[in-house]
Coordinates of C-alpha atoms in Angstrom, one line a residue:
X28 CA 0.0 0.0 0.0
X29 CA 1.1 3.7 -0.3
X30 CA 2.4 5.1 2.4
X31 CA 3.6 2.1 4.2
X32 CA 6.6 2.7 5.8
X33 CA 9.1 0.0 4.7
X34 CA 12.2 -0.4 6.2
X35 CA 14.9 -2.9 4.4
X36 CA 16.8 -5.8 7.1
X37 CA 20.3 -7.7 6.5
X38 CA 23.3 -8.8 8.8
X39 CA 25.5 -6.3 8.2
X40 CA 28.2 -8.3 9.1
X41 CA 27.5 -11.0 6.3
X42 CA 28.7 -10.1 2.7
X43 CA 25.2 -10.0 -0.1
X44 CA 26.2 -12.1 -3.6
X45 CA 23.7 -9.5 -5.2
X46 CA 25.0 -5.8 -5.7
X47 CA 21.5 -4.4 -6.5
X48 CA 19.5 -6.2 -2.9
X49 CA 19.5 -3.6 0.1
X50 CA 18.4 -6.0 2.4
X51 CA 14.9 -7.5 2.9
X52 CA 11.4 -5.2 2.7
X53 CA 9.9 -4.9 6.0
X54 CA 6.1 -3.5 6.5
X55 CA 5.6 -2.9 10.3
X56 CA 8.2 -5.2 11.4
X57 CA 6.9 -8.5 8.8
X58 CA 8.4 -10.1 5.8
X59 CA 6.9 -10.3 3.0
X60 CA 7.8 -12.1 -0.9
X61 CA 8.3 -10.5 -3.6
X62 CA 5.6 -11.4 -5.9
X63 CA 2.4 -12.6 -4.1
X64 CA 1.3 -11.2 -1.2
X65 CA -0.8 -14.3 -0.2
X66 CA -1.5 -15.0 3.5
X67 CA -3.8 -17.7 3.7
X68 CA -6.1 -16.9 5.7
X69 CA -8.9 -19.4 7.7
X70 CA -11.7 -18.2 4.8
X71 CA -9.6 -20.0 2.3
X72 CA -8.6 -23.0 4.7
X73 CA -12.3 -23.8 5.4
X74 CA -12.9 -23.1 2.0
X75 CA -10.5 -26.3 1.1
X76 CA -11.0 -28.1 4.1
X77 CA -14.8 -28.0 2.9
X78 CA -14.6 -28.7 -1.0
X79 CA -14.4 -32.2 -2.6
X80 CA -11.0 -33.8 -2.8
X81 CA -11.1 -36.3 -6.6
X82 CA -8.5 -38.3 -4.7
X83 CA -10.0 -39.0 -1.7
X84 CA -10.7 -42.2 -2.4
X85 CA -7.7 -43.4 -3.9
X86 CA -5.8 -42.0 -0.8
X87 CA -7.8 -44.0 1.6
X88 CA -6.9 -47.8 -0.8
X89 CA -3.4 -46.6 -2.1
X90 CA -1.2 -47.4 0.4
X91 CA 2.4 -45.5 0.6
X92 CA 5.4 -47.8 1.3
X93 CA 8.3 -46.8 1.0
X94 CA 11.8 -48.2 0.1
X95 CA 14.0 -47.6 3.7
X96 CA 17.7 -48.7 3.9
X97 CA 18.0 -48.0 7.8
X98 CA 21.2 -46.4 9.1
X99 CA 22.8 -47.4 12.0
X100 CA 25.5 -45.5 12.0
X101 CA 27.5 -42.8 9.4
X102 CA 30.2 -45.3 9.3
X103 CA 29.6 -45.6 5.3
X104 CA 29.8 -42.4 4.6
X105 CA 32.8 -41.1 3.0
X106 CA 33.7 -38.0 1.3
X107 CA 31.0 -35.6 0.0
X108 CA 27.9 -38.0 0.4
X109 CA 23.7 -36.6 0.7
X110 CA 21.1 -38.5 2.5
X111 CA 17.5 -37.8 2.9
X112 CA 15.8 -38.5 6.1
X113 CA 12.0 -37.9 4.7
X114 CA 10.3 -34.6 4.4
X115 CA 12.6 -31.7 4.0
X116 CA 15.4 -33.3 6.0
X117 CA 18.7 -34.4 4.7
X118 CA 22.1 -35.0 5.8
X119 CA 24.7 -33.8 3.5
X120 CA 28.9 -34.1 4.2
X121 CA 30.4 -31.6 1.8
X122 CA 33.9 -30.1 1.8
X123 CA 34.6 -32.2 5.3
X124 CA 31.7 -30.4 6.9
X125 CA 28.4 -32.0 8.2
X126 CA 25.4 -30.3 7.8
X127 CA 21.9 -30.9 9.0
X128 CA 18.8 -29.1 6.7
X129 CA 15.4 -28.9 8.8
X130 CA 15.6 -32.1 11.0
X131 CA 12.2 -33.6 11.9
X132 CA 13.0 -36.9 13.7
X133 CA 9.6 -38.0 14.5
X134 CA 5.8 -36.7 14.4
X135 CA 5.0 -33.4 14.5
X136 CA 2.1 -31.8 16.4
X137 CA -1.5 -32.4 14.7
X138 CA 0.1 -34.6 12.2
X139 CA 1.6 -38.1 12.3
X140 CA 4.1 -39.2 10.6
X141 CA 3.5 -41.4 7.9
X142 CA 7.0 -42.9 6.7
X143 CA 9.5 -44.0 9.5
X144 CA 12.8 -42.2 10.0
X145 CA 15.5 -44.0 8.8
X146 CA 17.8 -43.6 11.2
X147 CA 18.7 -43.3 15.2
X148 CA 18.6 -40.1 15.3
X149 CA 21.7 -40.4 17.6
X150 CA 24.4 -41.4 15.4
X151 CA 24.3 -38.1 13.7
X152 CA 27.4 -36.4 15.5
X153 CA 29.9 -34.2 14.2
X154 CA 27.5 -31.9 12.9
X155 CA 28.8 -28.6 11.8
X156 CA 26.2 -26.4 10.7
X157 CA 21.8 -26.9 11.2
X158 CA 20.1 -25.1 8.2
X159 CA 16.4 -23.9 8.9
X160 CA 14.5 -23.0 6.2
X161 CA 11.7 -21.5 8.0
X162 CA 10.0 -21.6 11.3
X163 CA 7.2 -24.0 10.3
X164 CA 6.2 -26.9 12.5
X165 CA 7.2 -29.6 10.0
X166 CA 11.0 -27.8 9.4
X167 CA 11.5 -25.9 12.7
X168 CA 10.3 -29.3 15.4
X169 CA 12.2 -28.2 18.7
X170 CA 12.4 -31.7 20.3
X171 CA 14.6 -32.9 16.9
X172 CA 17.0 -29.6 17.0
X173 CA 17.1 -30.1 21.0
X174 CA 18.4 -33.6 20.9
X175 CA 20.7 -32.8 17.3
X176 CA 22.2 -29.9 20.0
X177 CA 22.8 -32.4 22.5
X178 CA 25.0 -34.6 20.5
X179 CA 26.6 -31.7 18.8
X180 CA 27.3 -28.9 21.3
X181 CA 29.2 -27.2 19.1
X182 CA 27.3 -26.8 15.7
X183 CA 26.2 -23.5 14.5
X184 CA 23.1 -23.0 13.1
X185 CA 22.4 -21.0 10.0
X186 CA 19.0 -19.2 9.0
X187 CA 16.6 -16.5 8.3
X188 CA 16.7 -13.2 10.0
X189 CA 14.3 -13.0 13.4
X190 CA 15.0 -16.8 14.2
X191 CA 17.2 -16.5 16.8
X192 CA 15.2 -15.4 19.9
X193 CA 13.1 -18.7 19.4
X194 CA 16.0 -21.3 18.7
X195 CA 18.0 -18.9 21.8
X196 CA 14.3 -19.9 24.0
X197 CA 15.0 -23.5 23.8
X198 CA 19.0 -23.1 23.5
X199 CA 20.4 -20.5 25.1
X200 CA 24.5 -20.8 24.2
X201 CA 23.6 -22.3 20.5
X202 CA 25.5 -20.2 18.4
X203 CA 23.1 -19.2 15.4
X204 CA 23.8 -17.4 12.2
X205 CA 20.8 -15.0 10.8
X206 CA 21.3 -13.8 7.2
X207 CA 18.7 -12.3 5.0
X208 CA 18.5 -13.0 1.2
X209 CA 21.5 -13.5 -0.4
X210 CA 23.6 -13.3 2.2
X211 CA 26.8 -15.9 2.4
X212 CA 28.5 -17.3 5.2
X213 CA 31.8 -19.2 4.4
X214 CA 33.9 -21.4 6.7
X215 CA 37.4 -23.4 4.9
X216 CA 36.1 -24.6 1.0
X217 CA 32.7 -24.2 2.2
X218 CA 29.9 -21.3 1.0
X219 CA 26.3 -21.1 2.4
X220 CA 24.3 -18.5 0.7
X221 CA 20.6 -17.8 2.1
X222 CA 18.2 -17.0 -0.7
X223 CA 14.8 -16.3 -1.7
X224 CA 11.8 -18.6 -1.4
X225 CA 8.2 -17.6 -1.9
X226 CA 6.5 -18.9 1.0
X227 CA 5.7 -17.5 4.5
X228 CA 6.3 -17.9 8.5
X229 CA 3.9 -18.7 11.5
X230 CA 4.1 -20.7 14.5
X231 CA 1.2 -19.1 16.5
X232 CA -1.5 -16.7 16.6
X233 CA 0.4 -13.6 15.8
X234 CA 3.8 -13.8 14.6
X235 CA 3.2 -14.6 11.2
X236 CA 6.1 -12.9 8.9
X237 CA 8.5 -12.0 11.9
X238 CA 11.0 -14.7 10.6
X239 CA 12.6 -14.8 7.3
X240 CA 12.1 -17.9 5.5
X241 CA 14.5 -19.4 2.4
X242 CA 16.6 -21.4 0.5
X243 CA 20.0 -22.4 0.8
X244 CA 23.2 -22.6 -2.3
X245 CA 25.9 -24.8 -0.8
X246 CA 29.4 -24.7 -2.6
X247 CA 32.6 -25.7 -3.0
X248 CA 35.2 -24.7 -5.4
X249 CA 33.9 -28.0 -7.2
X250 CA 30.3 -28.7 -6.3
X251 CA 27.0 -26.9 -5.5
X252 CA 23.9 -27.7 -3.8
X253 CA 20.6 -25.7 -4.2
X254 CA 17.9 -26.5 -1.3
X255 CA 14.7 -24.9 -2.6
X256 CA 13.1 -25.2 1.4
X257 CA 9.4 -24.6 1.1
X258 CA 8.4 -22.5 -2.0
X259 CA 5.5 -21.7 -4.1
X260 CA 6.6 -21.2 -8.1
X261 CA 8.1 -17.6 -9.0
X262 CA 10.9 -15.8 -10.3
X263 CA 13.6 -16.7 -8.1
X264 CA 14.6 -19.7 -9.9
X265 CA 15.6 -18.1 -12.9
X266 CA 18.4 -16.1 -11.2
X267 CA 20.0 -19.3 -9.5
X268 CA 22.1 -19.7 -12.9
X269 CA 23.1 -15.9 -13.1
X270 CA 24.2 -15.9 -9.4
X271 CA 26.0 -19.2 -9.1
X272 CA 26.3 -20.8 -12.2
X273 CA 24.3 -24.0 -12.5
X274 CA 23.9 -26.1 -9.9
X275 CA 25.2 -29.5 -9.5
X276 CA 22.4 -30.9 -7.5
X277 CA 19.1 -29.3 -6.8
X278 CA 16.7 -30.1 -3.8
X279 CA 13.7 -29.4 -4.7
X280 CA 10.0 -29.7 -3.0
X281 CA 7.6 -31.8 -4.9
X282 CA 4.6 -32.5 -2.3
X283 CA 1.3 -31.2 -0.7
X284 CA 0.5 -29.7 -3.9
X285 CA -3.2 -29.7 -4.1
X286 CA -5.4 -28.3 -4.7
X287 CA -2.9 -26.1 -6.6
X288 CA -5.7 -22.5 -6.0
X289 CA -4.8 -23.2 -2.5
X290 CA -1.3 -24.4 -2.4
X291 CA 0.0 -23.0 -5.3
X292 CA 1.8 -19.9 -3.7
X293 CA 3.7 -21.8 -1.3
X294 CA 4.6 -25.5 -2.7
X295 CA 5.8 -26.3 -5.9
X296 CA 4.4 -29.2 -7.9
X297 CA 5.7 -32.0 -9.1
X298 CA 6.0 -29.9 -12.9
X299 CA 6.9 -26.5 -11.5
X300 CA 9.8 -28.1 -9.7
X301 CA 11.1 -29.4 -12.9
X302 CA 10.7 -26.7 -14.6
X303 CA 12.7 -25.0 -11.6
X304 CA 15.2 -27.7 -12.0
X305 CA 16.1 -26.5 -16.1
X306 CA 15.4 -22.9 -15.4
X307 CA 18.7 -23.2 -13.2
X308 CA 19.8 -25.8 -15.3
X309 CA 20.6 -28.1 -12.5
X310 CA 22.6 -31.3 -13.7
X311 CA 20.9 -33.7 -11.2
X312 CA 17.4 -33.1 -9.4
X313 CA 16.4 -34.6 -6.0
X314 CA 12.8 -34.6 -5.0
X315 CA 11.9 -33.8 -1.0
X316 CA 8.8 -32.6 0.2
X317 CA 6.6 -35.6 0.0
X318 CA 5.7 -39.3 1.8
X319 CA 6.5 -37.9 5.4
X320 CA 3.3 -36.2 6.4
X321 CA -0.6 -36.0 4.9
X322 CA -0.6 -32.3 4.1
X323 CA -2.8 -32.1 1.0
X324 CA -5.3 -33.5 -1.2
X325 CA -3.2 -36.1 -2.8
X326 CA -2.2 -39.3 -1.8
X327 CA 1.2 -39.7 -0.4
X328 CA 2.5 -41.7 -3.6
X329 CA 1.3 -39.2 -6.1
X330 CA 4.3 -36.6 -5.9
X331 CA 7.2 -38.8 -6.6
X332 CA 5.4 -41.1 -9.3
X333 CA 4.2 -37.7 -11.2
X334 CA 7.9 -36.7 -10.7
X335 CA 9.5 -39.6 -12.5
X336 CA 7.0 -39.8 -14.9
X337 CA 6.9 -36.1 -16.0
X338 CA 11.2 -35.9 -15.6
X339 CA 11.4 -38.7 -18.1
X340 CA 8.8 -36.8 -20.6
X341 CA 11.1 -33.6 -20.2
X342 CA 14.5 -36.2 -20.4
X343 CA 15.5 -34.4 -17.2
X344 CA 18.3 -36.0 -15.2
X345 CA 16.7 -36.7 -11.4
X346 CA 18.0 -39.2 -8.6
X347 CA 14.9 -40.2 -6.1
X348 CA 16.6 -42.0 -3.1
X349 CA 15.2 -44.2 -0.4
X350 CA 14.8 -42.9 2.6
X351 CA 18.4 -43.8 4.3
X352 CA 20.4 -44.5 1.1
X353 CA 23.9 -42.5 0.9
X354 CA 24.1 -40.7 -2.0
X355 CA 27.8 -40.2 -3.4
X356 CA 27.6 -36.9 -4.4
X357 CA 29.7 -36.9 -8.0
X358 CA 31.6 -33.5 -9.2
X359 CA 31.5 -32.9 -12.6

């Protein structure tokens, strides 16, 4: 609106990849992304909770089972290796470091999980840096980032502006990183650059937009990593290429997609995340965001099977791992 007073936020002491960014738009104190304004608000909730779902039935007969190769310990893990843990969560050893992205070890409140985690959650030790996306209960789960803390006292953790007082609630010496957009933080061979996602931030009744949420660009001098977090379709995938060059593997969301009037601003489908993957011309895509928790109208197996399906029309190159499996991460 005219006349909003809009005041622009960044770490000053973090360096910005993009010379023309001042820092992120603020309107009284909130975030908000750069192309739709769309909050949803409980109108449009009851609106979906209250229409017909075409898949209901299929989601109550097809069952979701999916392939798990437990871990019970990081023993095989050698050299820069990726391994998804279900939802939005991944392990990734890159450059010698060990990174957690938006651990979720178990259910989450109102919703069960649906897919078991692969792992003890305890043999993941020597972890450098936690990413969080966002502050969402199925990215940001506090009893997950409490117990990852107490096996790894010393990791840092590495986010979006205005998350620190909560994570600082729950852990009061963690050390924790805030960066706004664009904004890199780099340790040894090792580059994290926060960046745009179109999506939003809540965890109760009146603190929606006080906490930056994002993606992440992981590099090396020879490998790269884009994590997409949680994001509707818009322009920020076309600028991945520009900024970075093109990615060697992309993470990309590919669940709770329907109905698409409703979810469309803040999750990608199965199509718009391939269409992410070429606009940055990623050389390998890796589907996330699907088979952990019932979020949407589809069933659980939906995402992934539309994925391969669709990647193979577009003869685009995509790994989908099982849940546990160590992925060897190849330069090019």
């Amino acid at each position: 609106k005219m006349g909003e007073h809009i005041c622009f936020r960044r770490n000053e002491r973090l360096a910005t990849v993009n010379p023309y960014w001042r820092g992120n738009p603020m309107v009284r104190g909130r975030f908000f992304n750069r192309q739709h304004r769309f909050r949803p608000g409980m109108g449009s909730v009851l609106k979906w909770r209250l229409s017909p779902n075409p898949q209901r039935k299929e989601k109550k007969t097809v069952k979701w089972d999916p392939k798990v190769c437990y871990l019970r310990s990081l023993d095989a893990v050698v050299g820069d290796s990726l391994i998804w843990l279900g939802h939005n969560s991944f392990f990734l050893q890159l450059a010698g470091k060990r990174i957690m992205f938006d651990p979720v070890f178990g259910s989450i409140p109102f919703v069960k999980r649906q897919s078991e985690f692969p792992a003890n959650p305890d043999i993941f030790t020597g972890i450098d840096y936690l990413l969080v996306s966002h502050d969402h209960f199925d990215h940001m789960d506090k009893p997950s980032i409490t117990r990852l803390y107490e096996n790894n006292p010393r990791m840092k953790v590495f986010c979006g502006l205005g998350m620190r007082d909560l994570i600082r609630g729950w852990l009061p010496d963690i050390q924790v990183i805030e960066a706004g957009w664009y904004q890199r933080w780099e340790e040894g061979r090792l580059k994290i650059t926060f960046l745009p996602a179109q999506h939003w931030s809540k965890r109760s009744l009146n603190d929606g937009g006080l906490r930056l949420w994002g993606a992440f660009m992981l590099q090396t001098d020879d490998l790269s990593v884009y994590y997409g977090g949680d994001t509707g379709y818009s322009s920020h995938f076309t600028e991945i290429e520009e900024l970075f060059g093109a990615p060697d593997y992309a993470l990309l969301g590919i669940g709770a997609y329907k109905p698409r009037w409703f979810m469309q601003a803040n999750h990608i489908s199965p199509y718009d995340s391939l269409t992410a993957a070429s606009q940055m011309k990623a050389r390998i895509t890796i589907p996330m965001h699907y088979g952990t928790f019932d979020l949407s109208d589809e069933p659980l197996s939906d995402p992934p099977a539309v994925f391969a399906e669709e990647a193979g029309k577009r003869n685009i190159q995509v790994k989908i791992p099982a849940l546990g499996e160590i992925v060897k991460l190849r330069k090019r």
